[in-house]
DNA sequence: CCGTATCCGCGCCGATACTG
DNA sequence: CAGTATCGGCGCGGATACGG
């Protein structure tokens, strides 16, 4: 191994430890499954949307523009299954259903938003780094 | 809209604002593309691995158990393209190539690790929440 | 209004073989 | 050692239609 001092930049969390054992990568690993739900295409956006408070099905559909009913229902179910969202159905006609984050969901949602927001904030720097590299490439060939 | 007070739980970042305009969801949106790279199946694991320091291609292949050469090369290229990793090739035979995080990559990597580690830490609570809900289901039907 | 069911195309990704 | 090239399965997810 190249260097095993545990504190150069990252302070190595449990994930880093688990990587050594190789048991993070089995796709059936529960934490990988949860991570996939959370970082999935629509999971990220739904968590951010729900950080804004309780929403109805149709409200989420409008707010998360471009999502199909199928994926909205499916993603909400997976997040509900992980205990991140609560589904509250009022027995009226026409049906009225509300979704909101559980305390657990708010915690994970904040971390997801922290990541997404960082990217949004630093997008300029990221893209200009891309430019610089393309210029280098051009001068080489 | 149900509630628009901007400070119940999340303090709403730029992402939340952008969602209203609907320009976060275009799949060609650059920030969505970067987010997809970072949260992709192997992107997460590579960033965490590289938080541990510089690695060679074959070292990453061993550390991130289960990844194919194709996906390793491909994911590393996308991360390099976003300015998150540096690729250093030494012109010797046999070839010797090292990968390490840029300062930008360390920042994003820390946020990814924060998310992944939180899940790992709270996995017990997540799974027991699932249990509780299944028990509820069983008693209902 | 809030979903479920079905069909199906497209792209991700693993396997394999090959190059510098 | 460090990749690229090519093929092929299969699952994600969009479109559509239907039910409570």
Short mmCIF file of C-alpha atoms (C1' of nucleotides) in Angstrom, two decimals:
data_model
loop_
_atom_site.label_atom_id
_atom_site.label_comp_id
_atom_site.label_asym_id
_atom_site.label_seq_id
_atom_site.Cartn_x
_atom_site.Cartn_y
_atom_site.Cartn_z
CA UNK A 1 0.00 0.00 0.00
CA UNK A 2 1.25 3.44 -0.81
CA UNK A 3 0.57 5.24 2.45
CA UNK A 4 -1.43 4.12 5.44
CA UNK A 5 -1.11 7.06 7.79
CA UNK A 6 -4.75 7.68 8.58
CA UNK A 7 -4.82 11.47 8.70
CA UNK A 8 -3.44 13.25 5.67
CA UNK A 9 -6.60 14.75 4.30
CA UNK A 10 -9.61 12.66 5.16
CA UNK A 11 -9.33 11.33 8.69
CA UNK A 12 -10.80 8.08 7.22
CA UNK A 13 -14.31 7.17 8.33
CA UNK A 14 -15.95 3.78 8.69
CA UNK A 15 -16.40 3.56 4.97
CA UNK A 16 -12.66 3.72 4.43
CA UNK A 17 -12.17 0.93 6.94
CA UNK A 18 -14.88 -1.19 5.41
CA UNK A 19 -13.28 -0.76 1.99
CA UNK A 20 -10.22 -2.63 3.16
CA UNK A 21 -12.35 -5.58 4.14
CA UNK A 22 -14.09 -5.47 0.79
CA UNK A 23 -17.57 -5.78 2.23
CA UNK A 24 -18.82 -2.40 1.06
CA UNK A 25 -18.86 -3.45 -2.54
CA UNK A 26 -21.06 -6.43 -2.50
CA UNK A 27 -24.05 -4.98 -4.27
CA UNK A 28 -26.36 -6.66 -1.81
CA UNK A 29 -24.72 -4.73 1.01
CA UNK A 30 -27.56 -2.85 2.74
CA UNK A 31 -25.66 0.40 3.03
CA UNK A 32 -24.90 0.36 -0.69
CA UNK A 33 -28.60 -0.13 -1.35
CA UNK A 34 -29.56 2.83 0.82
CA UNK A 35 -26.82 4.92 -0.75
CA UNK A 36 -28.15 4.05 -4.19
CA UNK A 37 -31.66 5.14 -3.23
CA UNK A 38 -30.39 8.41 -1.83
CA UNK A 39 -28.01 9.27 -4.67
CA UNK A 40 -30.30 8.05 -7.43
CA UNK A 41 -31.30 10.38 -10.20
CA UNK A 42 -34.60 11.39 -8.61
CA UNK A 43 -33.78 10.57 -4.99
CA UNK A 44 -31.44 13.53 -4.68
CA UNK A 45 -34.00 15.95 -6.07
CA UNK A 46 -36.88 14.61 -4.01
CA UNK A 47 -34.90 14.86 -0.79
CA UNK A 48 -33.98 18.46 -1.57
CA UNK A 49 -37.56 19.27 -2.50
CA UNK A 50 -38.88 17.74 0.71
CA UNK A 51 -36.39 19.70 2.79
CA UNK A 52 -38.71 22.58 1.94
CA UNK A 53 -41.51 20.96 3.91
CA UNK A 54 -44.54 18.73 3.38
CA UNK A 55 -45.74 18.25 -0.19
CA UNK A 56 -48.56 16.51 -1.98
CA UNK A 57 -47.93 14.02 -4.77
CA UNK A 58 -48.93 16.46 -7.48
CA UNK A 59 -46.89 19.25 -5.91
CA UNK A 60 -43.77 17.13 -6.07
CA UNK A 61 -44.60 16.25 -9.64
CA UNK A 62 -44.62 19.93 -10.54
CA UNK A 63 -41.62 20.88 -8.42
CA UNK A 64 -39.41 18.09 -9.70
CA UNK A 65 -40.01 18.89 -13.32
CA UNK A 66 -39.54 16.05 -15.72
CA UNK A 67 -40.18 13.14 -13.38
CA UNK A 68 -42.76 10.58 -14.49
CA UNK A 69 -45.53 9.40 -12.19
CA UNK A 70 -43.97 5.98 -12.17
CA UNK A 71 -40.58 7.15 -10.96
CA UNK A 72 -42.11 9.57 -8.50
CA UNK A 73 -44.13 6.84 -6.83
CA UNK A 74 -41.28 4.37 -7.02
CA UNK A 75 -38.65 6.70 -5.59
CA UNK A 76 -40.96 7.87 -2.83
CA UNK A 77 -41.55 4.25 -1.88
CA UNK A 78 -37.88 3.43 -1.69
CA UNK A 79 -37.26 6.51 0.46
CA UNK A 80 -40.22 5.59 2.62
CA UNK A 81 -38.86 2.08 2.89
CA UNK A 82 -35.58 3.44 4.23
CA UNK A 83 -37.45 5.50 6.80
CA UNK A 84 -36.61 8.84 5.21
CA UNK A 85 -40.12 9.99 4.31
CA UNK A 86 -43.50 9.65 5.93
CA UNK A 87 -46.57 9.08 3.77
CA UNK A 88 -49.82 10.43 5.17
CA UNK A 89 -53.02 9.53 3.33
CA UNK A 90 -56.27 11.32 4.19
CA UNK A 91 -59.26 9.06 3.51
CA UNK A 92 -61.26 11.54 1.46
CA UNK A 93 -62.48 11.76 -2.11
CA UNK A 94 -60.69 12.79 -4.13
CA UNK A 95 -57.66 11.26 -2.40
CA UNK A 96 -55.27 13.54 -0.56
CA UNK A 97 -51.77 12.32 0.26
CA UNK A 98 -48.90 14.19 1.84
CA UNK A 99 -45.22 13.37 2.00
CA UNK A 100 -42.70 14.72 4.44
CA UNK A 101 -39.23 13.94 5.71
CA UNK A 102 -38.78 12.01 8.92
CA UNK A 103 -36.08 13.25 11.32
CA UNK A 104 -33.82 10.64 9.74
CA UNK A 105 -34.72 11.98 6.31
CA UNK A 106 -33.89 15.52 7.28
CA UNK A 107 -30.43 14.48 8.37
CA UNK A 108 -29.64 12.60 5.21
CA UNK A 109 -31.32 15.30 3.14
CA UNK A 110 -29.10 17.97 4.59
CA UNK A 111 -26.01 16.00 3.65
CA UNK A 112 -27.27 15.44 0.14
CA UNK A 113 -28.07 19.11 -0.22
CA UNK A 114 -24.63 20.01 1.12
CA UNK A 115 -23.08 17.97 -1.66
CA UNK A 116 -25.39 19.22 -4.39
CA UNK A 117 -25.06 22.82 -3.29
CA UNK A 118 -21.30 22.61 -3.19
CA UNK A 119 -21.29 21.46 -6.80
CA UNK A 120 -23.69 24.22 -7.79
CA UNK A 121 -21.50 26.80 -6.05
CA UNK A 122 -18.24 25.57 -7.53
CA UNK A 123 -19.58 24.81 -10.98
CA UNK A 124 -17.76 27.77 -12.42
CA UNK A 125 -14.42 26.57 -11.14
CA UNK A 126 -15.12 23.04 -12.30
CA UNK A 127 -16.00 24.13 -15.82
CA UNK A 128 -13.06 26.51 -16.14
CA UNK A 129 -10.75 23.70 -15.01
CA UNK A 130 -12.21 21.71 -17.89
CA UNK A 131 -11.45 24.57 -20.29
CA UNK A 132 -7.85 24.82 -19.09
CA UNK A 133 -7.31 21.11 -19.61
CA UNK A 134 -8.78 21.18 -23.09
CA UNK A 135 -6.42 24.02 -23.97
CA UNK A 136 -3.50 21.92 -22.73
CA UNK A 137 -4.66 19.01 -24.81
CA UNK A 138 -4.91 21.19 -27.90
CA UNK A 139 -1.38 22.53 -27.52
CA UNK A 140 0.00 19.01 -27.10
CA UNK A 141 -1.44 17.48 -30.25
CA UNK B 1 -47.69 26.09 -2.67
CA UNK B 2 -47.95 24.53 0.75
CA UNK B 3 -45.44 26.62 2.66
CA UNK B 4 -42.78 28.93 1.35
CA UNK B 5 -41.19 30.16 4.53
CA UNK B 6 -37.55 29.56 3.75
CA UNK B 7 -36.24 28.39 7.10
CA UNK B 8 -38.12 25.50 8.69
CA UNK B 9 -35.48 22.83 8.51
CA UNK B 10 -33.18 23.33 5.56
CA UNK B 11 -32.37 27.01 5.10
CA UNK B 12 -32.74 26.28 1.35
CA UNK B 13 -29.58 26.54 -0.74
CA UNK B 14 -29.14 27.47 -4.39
CA UNK B 15 -30.40 24.10 -5.47
CA UNK B 16 -33.75 24.73 -3.86
CA UNK B 17 -34.02 28.04 -5.66
CA UNK B 18 -33.02 26.56 -8.97
CA UNK B 19 -35.67 23.88 -8.57
CA UNK B 20 -38.38 26.51 -8.73
CA UNK B 21 -37.10 27.66 -12.09
CA UNK B 22 -36.99 24.10 -13.31
CA UNK B 23 -33.51 24.39 -14.78
CA UNK B 24 -31.88 21.84 -12.53
CA UNK B 25 -33.72 18.98 -14.14
CA UNK B 26 -32.76 19.31 -17.70
CA UNK B 27 -30.50 16.32 -18.01
CA UNK B 28 -28.03 18.34 -19.97
CA UNK B 29 -27.65 20.73 -17.05
CA UNK B 30 -23.91 20.77 -16.26
CA UNK B 31 -24.39 20.54 -12.52
CA UNK B 32 -26.61 17.47 -12.92
CA UNK B 33 -23.91 15.89 -15.03
CA UNK B 34 -21.23 16.53 -12.41
CA UNK B 35 -23.55 15.29 -9.68
CA UNK B 36 -24.14 12.12 -11.65
CA UNK B 37 -20.42 11.50 -12.00
CA UNK B 38 -19.87 12.05 -8.30
CA UNK B 39 -22.81 10.00 -7.05
CA UNK B 40 -22.41 7.24 -9.59
CA UNK B 41 -21.96 3.70 -8.44
CA UNK B 42 -18.18 3.73 -8.67
CA UNK B 43 -17.62 7.48 -8.40
CA UNK B 44 -18.53 7.48 -4.72
CA UNK B 45 -16.18 4.64 -3.91
CA UNK B 46 -13.28 6.01 -5.95
CA UNK B 47 -13.53 9.41 -4.28
CA UNK B 48 -13.50 7.79 -0.85
CA UNK B 49 -10.59 5.58 -1.82
CA UNK B 50 -8.61 8.53 -3.14
CA UNK B 51 -9.22 10.50 0.03
CA UNK B 52 -6.68 8.05 1.44
CA UNK B 53 -4.00 9.47 -0.83
CA UNK B 54 -2.34 8.79 -4.18
CA UNK B 55 -3.00 5.42 -5.79
CA UNK B 56 -1.92 3.54 -8.87
CA UNK B 57 -4.43 2.09 -11.32
CA UNK B 58 -3.94 -1.44 -10.06
CA UNK B 59 -4.11 -0.35 -6.44
CA UNK B 60 -7.51 1.20 -7.03
CA UNK B 61 -8.59 -1.94 -8.82
CA UNK B 62 -7.78 -3.98 -5.72
CA UNK B 63 -9.12 -1.48 -3.22
CA UNK B 64 -12.42 -0.97 -4.99
CA UNK B 65 -13.21 -4.63 -5.18
CA UNK B 66 -15.52 -5.68 -7.96
CA UNK B 67 -14.90 -2.83 -10.41
CA UNK B 68 -13.99 -3.77 -13.96
CA UNK B 69 -11.04 -2.22 -15.77
CA UNK B 70 -13.45 -0.56 -18.12
CA UNK B 71 -15.45 1.19 -15.44
CA UNK B 72 -12.34 2.09 -13.46
CA UNK B 73 -10.79 3.84 -16.45
CA UNK B 74 -14.09 5.40 -17.46
CA UNK B 75 -14.98 6.72 -14.02
CA UNK B 76 -11.48 8.04 -13.44
CA UNK B 77 -11.72 9.91 -16.74
CA UNK B 78 -15.03 11.51 -15.86
CA UNK B 79 -13.68 12.58 -12.48
CA UNK B 80 -10.54 13.89 -14.15
CA UNK B 81 -12.69 15.75 -16.64
CA UNK B 82 -14.48 17.50 -13.79
CA UNK B 83 -11.17 18.50 -12.27
CA UNK B 84 -11.48 16.22 -9.24
CA UNK B 85 -8.52 13.94 -9.88
CA UNK B 86 -5.06 14.42 -11.32
CA UNK B 87 -3.53 11.75 -13.52
CA UNK B 88 0.25 11.53 -13.44
CA UNK B 89 1.89 9.20 -15.94
CA UNK B 90 5.56 8.36 -15.59
CA UNK B 91 7.13 7.56 -18.97
CA UNK B 92 8.74 4.28 -18.01
CA UNK B 93 8.34 0.66 -18.97
CA UNK B 94 6.31 -0.93 -17.69
CA UNK B 95 3.95 2.07 -17.44
CA UNK B 96 3.44 3.69 -14.07
CA UNK B 97 0.42 5.94 -13.52
CA UNK B 98 -0.75 7.60 -10.35
CA UNK B 99 -4.08 9.16 -9.49
CA UNK B 100 -4.74 11.65 -6.75
CA UNK B 101 -7.41 14.13 -5.74
CA UNK B 102 -7.07 17.77 -6.66
CA UNK B 103 -7.95 20.33 -3.96
CA UNK B 104 -11.38 20.51 -5.61
CA UNK B 105 -11.64 16.74 -5.44
CA UNK B 106 -10.80 16.67 -1.76
CA UNK B 107 -13.61 19.08 -1.02
CA UNK B 108 -16.21 17.13 -2.93
CA UNK B 109 -14.80 13.87 -1.64
CA UNK B 110 -15.23 14.96 1.94
CA UNK B 111 -18.87 15.73 1.31
CA UNK B 112 -19.46 12.41 -0.36
CA UNK B 113 -17.76 10.63 2.49
CA UNK B 114 -19.85 12.58 4.99
CA UNK B 115 -22.99 11.28 3.31
CA UNK B 116 -21.77 7.71 2.95
CA UNK B 117 -20.45 7.60 6.49
CA UNK B 118 -23.69 8.93 7.90
CA UNK B 119 -25.57 6.12 6.21
CA UNK B 120 -23.09 3.57 7.47
CA UNK B 121 -23.40 4.94 11.00
CA UNK B 122 -27.19 5.07 11.00
CA UNK B 123 -27.75 1.86 9.11
CA UNK B 124 -28.99 0.15 12.24
CA UNK B 125 -31.65 2.75 12.83
CA UNK B 126 -32.66 2.68 9.18
CA UNK B 127 -33.07 -1.07 9.11
CA UNK B 128 -34.96 -1.23 12.40
CA UNK B 129 -37.31 1.46 11.08
CA UNK B 130 -37.94 -0.88 8.19
CA UNK B 131 -38.67 -3.73 10.59
CA UNK B 132 -41.15 -1.63 12.55
CA UNK B 133 -43.02 -0.69 9.39
CA UNK B 134 -43.21 -4.28 8.21
CA UNK B 135 -44.65 -5.26 11.56
CA UNK B 136 -47.29 -2.55 11.18
CA UNK B 137 -48.10 -3.80 7.71
CA UNK B 138 -48.49 -7.35 8.98
CA UNK B 139 -50.90 -6.34 11.73
CA UNK B 140 -53.00 -4.36 9.25
CA UNK B 141 -53.55 -7.05 6.68
"C1'" DC C 1 -56.28 12.85 -7.28
"C1'" DC C 2 -53.23 9.15 -6.63
"C1'" DG C 3 -51.49 5.78 -7.97
"C1'" DT C 4 -50.57 0.58 -10.46
"C1'" DA C 5 -49.70 -2.38 -14.69
"C1'" DT C 6 -47.59 -3.23 -18.97
"C1'" DC C 7 -44.72 -2.68 -22.74
"C1'" DC C 8 -40.40 -1.63 -24.62
"C1'" DG C 9 -36.21 1.09 -26.11
"C1'" DC C 10 -31.80 2.69 -24.78
"C1'" DG C 11 -27.77 2.98 -22.25
"C1'" DC C 12 -25.01 1.19 -18.48
"C1'" DC C 13 -21.90 -1.97 -17.41
"C1'" DG C 14 -19.61 -6.63 -17.17
"C1'" DA C 15 -16.83 -10.02 -19.96
"C1'" DT C 16 -13.55 -10.80 -23.13
"C1'" DA C 17 -9.94 -9.97 -26.27
"C1'" DC C 18 -6.34 -7.13 -27.83
"C1'" DT C 19 -2.47 -3.03 -27.88
"C1'" DG C 20 1.56 0.00 -26.39
"C1'" DC D 1 1.16 -2.31 -16.13
"C1'" DA D 2 -2.34 0.46 -18.03
"C1'" DG D 3 -5.34 0.86 -20.71
"C1'" DT D 4 -8.81 0.56 -25.54
"C1'" DA D 5 -12.33 -2.07 -28.51
"C1'" DT D 6 -16.19 -4.68 -29.09
"C1'" DC D 7 -20.18 -7.33 -28.03
"C1'" DG D 8 -24.21 -8.46 -25.46
"C1'" DG D 9 -27.55 -8.84 -21.42
"C1'" DC D 10 -30.46 -6.61 -18.55
"C1'" DG D 11 -32.41 -3.28 -15.88
"C1'" DC D 12 -33.68 1.68 -15.54
"C1'" DG D 13 -36.96 4.50 -16.66
"C1'" DG D 14 -40.30 6.88 -20.15
"C1'" DA D 15 -44.98 6.37 -22.40
"C1'" DT D 16 -49.28 4.78 -22.18
"C1'" DA D 17 -53.36 2.81 -20.43
"C1'" DC D 18 -56.14 1.56 -16.71
"C1'" DG D 19 -58.08 1.24 -11.57
"C1'" DG D 20 -59.62 2.98 -6.68
#
